Amino acid sequence: MKQSFFDLTYDDLKALLIEKGFSPFGATQMFNWVYKKWVHDPNEWSNVSKAAKEFFIENYDFSLLKIVWSGLSKDGTRKFLVKMQDGQTVETVAIPARDRLTLCVSSQVGCAVGCTFCHTATQGLKRHLKPSEVVLQYLTVQKFLNDNTSGDKLTNIVYMGQGEPLHNYENMKKATEIFLCQQGLGLGQRRITLSTSGMVPAIEKLAIDFPTVNIAISLHSARNDVRTALMPINKVYDLERLFGAIKKIPLKAHRRITYEYLLIDGMNDQMEDVVALAELLNSKESKINLIPFNEYPGSEYKRPSEEKIMWFLDHMIKRGFTCTIRTTKGSDILAACGQLKSEFDKVNVWDNNSSRPVILPNISRSVRQNLQT
Ligand code: SAH
Ligand code: SF4
């Protein structure tokens, strides 16, 4: 299997060119062709030497990911299930909001962290994604939008799909460098947000050698016992250790840190949770994003009532916090993180031989209508 060209950062490409005896200046031209002009066939690169073109045709793969399924929600959210070279699949979701179109990318196939509320956790960790597989989620979706919409353009990226990005540190670092590279896609630092469940050693490293991007911490409770029940990672990296690491993130560069707070009925939505959260966070340095729990078939938790969600929001605002509610997007197309992939894995398990997937009765109608064979 050839290595993907999209695994190479600009510096990797330059080093490779030097190693192979080509001019390092070719790196700028190649990144320009591939990321700015969307020309993925080296034969068409006019200002690159013939020998260099032949080397890349021979040794590197330029293909995009295969879209196994895509669905468009009533609210404009587009969800994609994409397949990689080894046949593994992950989800990636394009979410429109105001003047933005944000792509939520996956960082791993499955996840090892095992949060008790998360659908992806039920899949365990299959493997890390390569840098190319992260970059290609973006390129594949943008290509789909070029071909199927009147000019929709992805503007932002969040690492909030399947997987824990900091568990796949080095590959996510490379993917981030590729997204930011001025010679290539040139996305701004403020347009990328990394969300983590709180892997303390990696957060400490972030401050030193990860490109500057927005940071979101999945907090979900300011009380150790409740957080441990939701996120087993809290047994090892509890709130004291987590906040010890967060303090090392240079705030100037990162502006404020966003804290994601899942609201689960009767679990972390009580007065004592409000008080603990307000005590733990500094209202000037933090933003709180409340996420009403997204129920899925078989989930053991429930979403609080709308009144309860507003009550929680009110209390945080009264205490001086910048606090917002993340509205659920694309709920008519299996929005809960990891849910789509699981449904498809079931389909594949049920019928390995047929070219048409067996339609399970519990797959929603919108998914059924959109099944591609
Ligand atoms: N592993 C990283 C990033 C991926 S999860 C992390 O945990 O931060 C991205 C966000 O989706 C997290 O804040 C997570 O708590 C949230 N999430 C997971 N399952 C959810 C569900 N069923 N309903 C709502 N949000 C969920
Ligand atoms: Fe992994 Fe994030 Fe899901 Fe937890 S919430 S299991 S860290 S993907």
Tab-separated table of C-alpha atoms and ligand atoms in Angstrom:
chain	number	residue	atom	x	y	z
A	1	MET	CA	0.000	0.000	0.000
A	2	LYS	CA	1.445	3.385	-0.997
A	3	GLN	CA	1.758	6.073	1.651
A	4	SER	CA	-0.689	8.927	1.320
A	5	PHE	CA	0.753	12.246	0.156
A	6	PHE	CA	-1.548	13.877	2.715
A	7	ASP	CA	0.533	12.399	5.580
A	8	LEU	CA	3.331	14.818	4.748
A	9	THR	CA	3.628	18.142	6.510
A	10	TYR	CA	5.358	20.908	4.603
A	11	ASP	CA	8.566	20.244	6.562
A	12	ASP	CA	8.301	16.476	5.959
A	13	LEU	CA	7.919	17.136	2.238
A	14	LYS	CA	10.910	19.448	2.152
A	15	ALA	CA	13.065	16.905	4.006
A	16	LEU	CA	11.904	14.148	1.651
A	17	LEU	CA	12.755	16.224	-1.412
A	18	ILE	CA	16.241	16.911	-0.071
A	19	GLU	CA	16.736	13.238	0.847
A	20	LYS	CA	15.798	12.169	-2.671
A	21	GLY	CA	18.028	14.777	-4.292
A	22	PHE	CA	15.257	17.101	-5.527
A	23	SER	CA	15.039	20.826	-4.961
A	24	PRO	CA	13.377	21.661	-1.601
A	25	PHE	CA	11.638	24.609	-3.277
A	26	GLY	CA	9.369	22.044	-4.923
A	27	ALA	CA	7.549	21.716	-1.569
A	28	THR	CA	5.900	25.123	-2.001
A	29	GLN	CA	4.802	24.323	-5.541
A	30	MET	CA	3.435	20.903	-4.592
A	31	PHE	CA	1.491	22.190	-1.571
A	32	ASN	CA	0.098	24.897	-3.805
A	33	TRP	CA	-1.071	22.444	-6.426
A	34	VAL	CA	-2.567	19.987	-3.981
A	35	TYR	CA	-4.157	22.223	-1.353
A	36	LYS	CA	-4.785	25.542	-3.076
A	37	LYS	CA	-5.527	24.467	-6.652
A	38	TRP	CA	-6.929	21.000	-5.917
A	39	VAL	CA	-4.771	19.351	-8.583
A	40	HIS	CA	-4.085	15.878	-7.222
A	41	ASP	CA	-2.516	14.332	-10.319
A	42	PRO	CA	1.259	15.076	-10.391
A	43	ASN	CA	1.174	14.799	-14.204
A	44	GLU	CA	-0.616	18.146	-14.224
A	45	TRP	CA	1.883	20.028	-12.053
A	46	SER	CA	3.537	22.306	-14.586
A	47	ASN	CA	6.371	23.786	-12.537
A	48	VAL	CA	7.718	20.614	-10.881
A	49	SER	CA	10.593	18.600	-12.366
A	50	LYS	CA	9.731	15.474	-14.356
A	51	ALA	CA	11.849	13.273	-12.073
A	52	ALA	CA	10.103	14.589	-8.953
A	53	LYS	CA	6.665	14.041	-10.521
A	54	GLU	CA	7.601	10.482	-11.457
A	55	PHE	CA	8.838	9.823	-7.929
A	56	PHE	CA	5.525	10.953	-6.412
A	57	ILE	CA	3.401	9.067	-8.925
A	58	GLU	CA	5.402	5.917	-8.210
A	59	ASN	CA	5.484	6.160	-4.423
A	60	TYR	CA	2.571	8.242	-3.137
A	61	ASP	CA	-1.183	7.921	-3.091
A	62	PHE	CA	-3.317	10.999	-3.753
A	63	SER	CA	-6.807	9.522	-3.444
A	64	LEU	CA	-9.549	10.970	-1.279
A	65	LEU	CA	-11.624	8.881	1.149
A	66	LYS	CA	-14.613	6.913	-0.082
A	67	ILE	CA	-17.944	8.276	1.096
A	68	VAL	CA	-19.933	5.196	2.127
A	69	TRP	CA	-22.979	7.158	3.146
A	70	SER	CA	-24.018	10.772	3.412
A	71	GLY	CA	-27.160	12.340	4.814
A	72	LEU	CA	-28.544	15.867	4.887
A	73	SER	CA	-30.539	16.913	7.929
A	74	LYS	CA	-33.462	19.330	7.854
A	75	ASP	CA	-31.254	21.862	9.670
A	76	GLY	CA	-28.528	21.705	7.000
A	77	THR	CA	-26.167	19.405	8.900
A	78	ARG	CA	-24.468	16.914	6.610
A	79	LYS	CA	-23.182	13.691	8.028
A	80	PHE	CA	-20.708	11.450	6.224
A	81	LEU	CA	-19.468	7.955	6.863
A	82	VAL	CA	-16.082	7.667	5.167
A	83	LYS	CA	-14.027	4.577	4.468
A	84	MET	CA	-10.256	4.371	4.681
A	85	GLN	CA	-7.845	2.165	2.756
A	86	ASP	CA	-8.033	-0.700	5.266
A	87	GLY	CA	-11.836	-0.685	5.143
A	88	GLN	CA	-12.341	0.954	8.562
A	89	THR	CA	-14.945	3.706	8.657
A	90	VAL	CA	-15.344	6.927	10.675
A	91	GLU	CA	-17.905	9.708	10.823
A	92	THR	CA	-17.369	13.313	9.887
A	93	VAL	CA	-20.058	15.982	10.111
A	94	ALA	CA	-20.442	19.419	8.502
A	95	ILE	CA	-22.490	21.737	10.700
A	96	PRO	CA	-23.722	25.145	9.498
A	97	ALA	CA	-24.138	27.937	12.062
A	98	ARG	CA	-24.451	31.637	11.299
A	99	ASP	CA	-21.629	32.540	8.912
A	100	ARG	CA	-19.683	29.336	9.547
A	101	LEU	CA	-19.589	25.825	8.215
A	102	THR	CA	-17.766	23.698	10.763
A	103	LEU	CA	-16.413	20.247	10.074
A	104	CYS	CA	-16.353	17.916	13.069
A	105	VAL	CA	-13.579	15.416	12.347
A	106	SER	CA	-12.761	12.082	13.963
A	107	SER	CA	-9.312	11.376	15.378
A	108	GLN	CA	-9.526	7.615	15.985
A	109	VAL	CA	-11.551	4.589	14.934
A	110	GLY	CA	-13.479	4.117	18.195
A	111	CYS	CA	-12.084	5.427	21.476
A	112	ALA	CA	-10.313	3.942	24.495
A	113	VAL	CA	-11.445	6.473	27.096
A	114	GLY	CA	-14.776	4.759	27.748
A	115	CYS	CA	-17.013	7.630	28.877
A	116	THR	CA	-20.266	6.106	30.083
A	117	PHE	CA	-22.472	8.518	28.112
A	118	CYS	CA	-20.692	8.223	24.774
A	119	HIS	CA	-21.773	6.017	21.926
A	120	THR	CA	-18.283	5.867	20.442
A	121	ALA	CA	-17.019	4.368	23.701
A	122	THR	CA	-19.085	1.222	23.055
A	123	GLN	CA	-16.865	0.517	20.035
A	124	GLY	CA	-13.591	0.430	22.009
A	125	LEU	CA	-10.414	1.640	20.306
A	126	LYS	CA	-9.723	0.020	16.946
A	127	ARG	CA	-6.849	2.253	15.872
A	128	HIS	CA	-5.471	5.779	15.623
A	129	LEU	CA	-6.116	7.749	12.453
A	130	LYS	CA	-3.101	8.736	10.386
A	131	PRO	CA	-2.528	12.466	9.715
A	132	SER	CA	-3.708	11.917	6.134
A	133	GLU	CA	-6.961	10.318	7.296
A	134	VAL	CA	-7.748	13.434	9.333
A	135	VAL	CA	-6.771	15.875	6.559
A	136	LEU	CA	-8.682	13.765	4.038
A	137	GLN	CA	-11.933	14.055	6.002
A	138	TYR	CA	-11.698	17.780	5.275
A	139	LEU	CA	-10.662	17.412	1.636
A	140	THR	CA	-13.236	14.702	0.921
A	141	VAL	CA	-16.115	16.706	2.394
A	142	GLN	CA	-15.008	19.935	0.679
A	143	LYS	CA	-14.858	18.063	-2.642
A	144	PHE	CA	-18.364	16.706	-2.011
A	145	LEU	CA	-19.580	20.255	-1.293
A	146	ASN	CA	-17.877	21.567	-4.448
A	147	ASP	CA	-19.680	18.923	-6.492
A	148	ASN	CA	-23.076	19.008	-4.773
A	149	THR	CA	-23.743	22.527	-3.483
A	150	SER	CA	-23.581	26.025	-4.868
A	151	GLY	CA	-20.269	26.916	-3.320
A	152	ASP	CA	-20.520	25.836	0.334
A	153	LYS	CA	-17.105	26.188	1.915
A	154	LEU	CA	-15.863	24.699	5.161
A	155	THR	CA	-14.606	27.484	7.411
A	156	ASN	CA	-13.851	25.831	10.759
A	157	ILE	CA	-12.694	22.475	12.092
A	158	VAL	CA	-13.407	20.913	15.479
A	159	TYR	CA	-11.735	17.738	16.723
A	160	MET	CA	-14.982	16.544	18.289
A	161	GLY	CA	-15.854	13.496	16.235
A	162	GLN	CA	-15.006	9.964	17.250
A	163	GLY	CA	-11.899	9.427	19.330
A	164	GLU	CA	-9.698	11.288	21.797
A	165	PRO	CA	-7.385	13.572	19.798
A	166	LEU	CA	-4.728	13.801	22.505
A	167	HIS	CA	-4.482	10.004	22.688
A	168	ASN	CA	-3.358	10.275	19.063
A	169	TYR	CA	-1.080	13.222	19.793
A	170	GLU	CA	1.626	13.033	17.134
A	171	ASN	CA	-0.738	12.339	14.238
A	172	MET	CA	-3.157	15.097	15.278
A	173	LYS	CA	-0.212	17.449	15.606
A	174	LYS	CA	0.852	16.713	12.033
A	175	ALA	CA	-2.715	17.033	10.728
A	176	THR	CA	-3.016	20.394	12.511
A	177	GLU	CA	0.244	21.588	10.964
A	178	ILE	CA	-1.103	20.641	7.538
A	179	PHE	CA	-4.409	22.493	8.158
A	180	LEU	CA	-2.550	25.620	9.281
A	181	CYS	CA	0.253	25.595	6.688
A	182	GLN	CA	0.307	28.899	4.801
A	183	GLN	CA	1.601	27.232	1.635
A	184	GLY	CA	-1.381	24.864	1.727
A	185	LEU	CA	-4.873	25.188	3.227
A	186	GLY	CA	-3.781	28.105	5.392
A	187	LEU	CA	-6.598	27.844	7.935
A	188	GLY	CA	-6.349	30.357	10.777
A	189	GLN	CA	-5.497	29.184	14.302
A	190	ARG	CA	-8.810	30.501	15.565
A	191	ARG	CA	-10.676	28.276	13.140
A	192	ILE	CA	-9.526	25.013	14.717
A	193	THR	CA	-10.703	23.679	18.088
A	194	LEU	CA	-9.280	20.637	19.806
A	195	SER	CA	-11.558	18.976	22.355
A	196	THR	CA	-10.127	16.632	24.984
A	197	SER	CA	-11.502	14.485	27.788
A	198	GLY	CA	-8.518	15.588	29.867
A	199	MET	CA	-5.408	13.547	29.129
A	200	VAL	CA	-3.150	15.373	31.564
A	201	PRO	CA	0.343	14.484	30.247
A	202	ALA	CA	-0.703	15.449	26.727
A	203	ILE	CA	-2.263	18.734	27.904
A	204	GLU	CA	1.060	19.560	29.557
A	205	LYS	CA	2.816	18.853	26.256
A	206	LEU	CA	0.290	20.944	24.302
A	207	ALA	CA	1.601	24.074	25.883
A	208	ILE	CA	5.108	23.306	24.671
A	209	ASP	CA	4.928	21.801	21.211
A	210	PHE	CA	1.439	21.729	19.675
A	211	PRO	CA	0.467	24.433	17.175
A	212	THR	CA	-1.716	27.069	18.836
A	213	VAL	CA	-5.403	26.268	18.345
A	214	ASN	CA	-8.521	26.772	20.470
A	215	ILE	CA	-8.820	24.308	23.336
A	216	ALA	CA	-12.052	22.791	24.654
A	217	ILE	CA	-12.058	20.623	27.752
A	218	SER	CA	-14.834	18.062	28.241
A	219	LEU	CA	-15.507	18.739	31.896
A	220	HIS	CA	-19.071	17.483	32.421
A	221	SER	CA	-18.833	17.794	36.191
A	222	ALA	CA	-16.926	19.883	38.718
A	223	ARG	CA	-17.322	17.115	41.328
A	224	ASN	CA	-14.799	14.306	41.292
A	225	ASP	CA	-17.220	11.511	42.204
A	226	VAL	CA	-19.736	12.484	39.503
A	227	ARG	CA	-16.996	13.048	36.902
A	228	THR	CA	-15.503	9.638	37.629
A	229	ALA	CA	-18.901	8.016	37.111
A	230	LEU	CA	-19.163	9.712	33.713
A	231	MET	CA	-15.533	9.570	32.622
A	232	PRO	CA	-13.290	6.793	33.940
A	233	ILE	CA	-10.258	8.898	32.957
A	234	ASN	CA	-11.042	11.001	36.041
A	235	LYS	CA	-9.845	8.142	38.265
A	236	VAL	CA	-6.313	8.764	37.027
A	237	TYR	CA	-6.452	12.422	36.052
A	238	ASP	CA	-8.848	13.941	38.567
A	239	LEU	CA	-9.920	17.586	38.694
A	240	GLU	CA	-6.885	18.705	40.693
A	241	ARG	CA	-4.446	17.166	38.215
A	242	LEU	CA	-6.511	18.334	35.248
A	243	PHE	CA	-6.555	21.951	36.376
A	244	GLY	CA	-2.865	21.772	37.293
A	245	ALA	CA	-2.206	20.970	33.618
A	246	ILE	CA	-4.708	23.521	32.250
A	247	LYS	CA	-2.934	26.293	34.186
A	248	LYS	CA	0.169	25.602	32.105
A	249	ILE	CA	-1.621	26.408	28.824
A	250	PRO	CA	-0.582	29.950	27.889
A	251	LEU	CA	-3.853	31.865	27.982
A	252	LYS	CA	-2.685	34.806	25.935
A	253	ALA	CA	-2.288	32.619	22.891
A	254	HIS	CA	-5.403	30.574	23.542
A	255	ARG	CA	-7.629	33.409	24.721
A	256	ARG	CA	-10.237	31.704	26.840
A	257	ILE	CA	-10.629	27.975	27.275
A	258	THR	CA	-14.009	26.456	26.530
A	259	TYR	CA	-15.427	23.956	28.987
A	260	GLU	CA	-17.919	21.519	27.553
A	261	TYR	CA	-20.524	20.505	30.065
A	262	LEU	CA	-22.898	17.713	29.124
A	263	LEU	CA	-26.220	18.090	30.907
A	264	ILE	CA	-27.633	14.755	32.025
A	265	ASP	CA	-30.937	14.456	33.847
A	266	GLY	CA	-30.467	14.012	37.603
A	267	MET	CA	-26.744	13.360	37.230
A	268	ASN	CA	-24.968	16.719	36.974
A	269	ASP	CA	-27.779	19.278	36.659
A	270	GLN	CA	-28.527	20.025	40.321
A	271	MET	CA	-27.872	23.106	42.480
A	272	GLU	CA	-24.764	21.524	43.994
A	273	ASP	CA	-23.415	21.057	40.450
A	274	VAL	CA	-23.974	24.735	39.660
A	275	VAL	CA	-22.168	25.756	42.847
A	276	ALA	CA	-19.230	23.393	42.267
A	277	LEU	CA	-18.844	24.546	38.652
A	278	ALA	CA	-18.887	28.227	39.582
A	279	GLU	CA	-16.290	27.590	42.279
A	280	LEU	CA	-13.994	25.578	40.042
A	281	LEU	CA	-13.900	27.866	37.007
A	282	ASN	CA	-12.690	31.416	36.690
A	283	SER	CA	-15.387	33.400	34.882
A	284	LYS	CA	-12.862	35.636	33.100
A	285	GLU	CA	-10.735	32.843	31.701
A	286	SER	CA	-13.458	30.348	30.817
A	287	LYS	CA	-16.376	29.890	28.494
A	288	ILE	CA	-18.964	27.240	29.274
A	289	ASN	CA	-20.733	25.345	26.529
A	290	LEU	CA	-23.680	23.363	27.849
A	291	ILE	CA	-24.475	20.267	25.775
A	292	PRO	CA	-27.868	18.700	26.462
A	293	PHE	CA	-27.314	14.940	26.427
A	294	ASN	CA	-28.110	13.410	23.078
A	295	GLU	CA	-30.058	10.224	23.745
A	296	TYR	CA	-29.505	7.173	21.577
A	297	PRO	CA	-31.123	3.733	21.633
A	298	GLY	CA	-29.786	1.883	24.658
A	299	SER	CA	-28.277	4.951	26.367
A	300	GLU	CA	-28.592	4.754	30.134
A	301	TYR	CA	-28.926	8.514	30.633
A	302	LYS	CA	-31.668	11.005	29.845
A	303	ARG	CA	-31.644	14.552	28.577
A	304	PRO	CA	-32.929	17.099	31.123
A	305	SER	CA	-36.125	19.029	30.372
A	306	GLU	CA	-35.846	22.325	28.471
A	307	GLU	CA	-36.745	24.176	31.708
A	308	LYS	CA	-33.910	22.468	33.557
A	309	ILE	CA	-31.441	23.317	30.812
A	310	MET	CA	-32.503	26.997	30.904
A	311	TRP	CA	-32.373	26.953	34.715
A	312	PHE	CA	-28.756	25.751	34.630
A	313	LEU	CA	-27.835	28.329	31.987
A	314	ASP	CA	-29.466	31.129	34.012
A	315	HIS	CA	-27.530	30.236	37.124
A	316	MET	CA	-24.197	30.283	35.324
A	317	ILE	CA	-24.965	33.612	33.660
A	318	LYS	CA	-26.027	35.081	37.013
A	319	ARG	CA	-22.635	34.064	38.367
A	320	GLY	CA	-20.908	36.065	35.655
A	321	PHE	CA	-20.006	33.297	33.203
A	322	THR	CA	-20.128	33.389	29.438
A	323	CYS	CA	-22.341	30.382	28.924
A	324	THR	CA	-24.022	29.027	25.811
A	325	ILE	CA	-26.123	25.995	24.922
A	326	ARG	CA	-25.032	23.783	22.057
A	327	THR	CA	-28.139	23.041	20.081
A	328	THR	CA	-28.488	19.494	18.875
A	329	LYS	CA	-27.833	19.311	15.178
A	330	GLY	CA	-28.851	16.672	12.715
A	331	SER	CA	-30.829	14.585	15.187
A	332	ASP	CA	-32.872	13.167	12.296
A	333	ILE	CA	-29.710	11.612	10.822
A	334	LEU	CA	-28.257	9.738	13.818
A	335	ALA	CA	-26.478	12.673	15.378
A	336	ALA	CA	-25.099	11.117	18.549
A	337	CYS	CA	-21.374	10.751	18.162
A	338	GLY	CA	-20.555	7.251	16.927
A	339	GLN	CA	-24.142	6.234	16.356
A	340	LEU	CA	-24.017	6.225	12.582
A	341	LYS	CA	-20.889	4.111	12.432
A	342	SER	CA	-22.413	1.596	14.851
A	343	GLU	CA	-25.558	1.237	12.780
A	344	PHE	CA	-23.474	0.561	9.714
A	345	ASP	CA	-21.259	-1.935	11.476
A	346	LYS	CA	-24.443	-3.783	12.401
A	347	VAL	CA	-25.518	-3.724	8.772
A	348	ASN	CA	-22.183	-5.115	7.686
A	349	VAL	CA	-22.243	-7.823	10.302
A	350	TRP	CA	-25.684	-8.900	9.234
A	351	ASP	CA	-24.836	-9.338	5.609
A	352	ASN	CA	-21.241	-9.703	4.576
A	353	ASN	CA	-21.794	-11.218	1.158
A	354	SER	CA	-24.557	-9.240	-0.423
A	355	SER	CA	-23.712	-6.069	-2.307
A	356	ARG	CA	-26.786	-4.480	-0.755
A	357	PRO	CA	-26.800	-3.928	2.986
A	358	VAL	CA	-29.641	-5.499	4.904
A	359	ILE	CA	-31.852	-2.727	6.226
A	360	LEU	CA	-32.384	-3.210	9.917
A	361	PRO	CA	-35.785	-2.203	11.252
A	362	ASN	CA	-34.277	0.106	13.877
A	363	ILE	CA	-32.439	2.272	11.383
A	364	SER	CA	-34.266	5.558	11.043
A	365	ARG	CA	-36.124	6.306	7.835
A	366	SER	CA	-33.833	9.137	6.775
A	367	VAL	CA	-30.843	6.800	6.944
A	368	ARG	CA	-32.693	4.109	5.025
A	369	GLN	CA	-33.591	6.562	2.267
A	370	ASN	CA	-29.993	7.629	1.942
A	371	LEU	CA	-28.307	4.242	1.934
A	372	GLN	CA	-25.883	3.965	-0.944
A	373	THR	CA	-25.058	0.564	-2.278
B	1	SAH	N1	-12.791	12.740	22.866
B	1	SAH	C1	-12.906	14.141	22.842
B	1	SAH	C2	-13.512	14.679	21.565
B	1	SAH	C3	-14.618	13.896	20.972
B	1	SAH	S1	-16.132	13.858	21.890
B	1	SAH	C4	-13.695	14.631	24.042
B	1	SAH	O1	-14.266	13.810	24.760
B	1	SAH	O2	-13.670	15.840	24.294
B	1	SAH	C5	-16.733	15.498	21.547
B	1	SAH	C6	-17.818	15.963	22.503
B	1	SAH	O3	-19.031	15.210	22.303
B	1	SAH	C7	-17.439	15.787	23.975
B	1	SAH	O4	-17.622	16.963	24.710
B	1	SAH	C8	-18.379	14.713	24.411
B	1	SAH	O5	-18.621	14.793	25.765
B	1	SAH	C9	-19.604	14.953	23.564
B	1	SAH	N2	-20.535	13.812	23.538
B	1	SAH	C10	-20.245	12.494	23.528
B	1	SAH	N3	-21.380	11.749	23.561
B	1	SAH	C11	-22.412	12.623	23.603
B	1	SAH	C12	-23.834	12.465	23.667
B	1	SAH	N4	-24.420	11.274	23.663
B	1	SAH	N5	-24.576	13.600	23.702
B	1	SAH	C13	-23.989	14.823	23.653
B	1	SAH	N6	-22.676	15.027	23.611
B	1	SAH	C14	-21.877	13.942	23.592
B	2	SF4	FE1	-13.834	9.089	23.792
B	2	SF4	FE2	-14.639	11.669	23.837
B	2	SF4	FE3	-16.422	9.620	23.632
B	2	SF4	FE4	-15.126	10.025	25.931
B	2	SF4	S1	-16.584	11.457	24.947
B	2	SF4	S2	-15.438	8.022	24.929
B	2	SF4	S3	-13.149	10.679	25.196
B	2	SF4	S4	-14.897	10.195	22.142
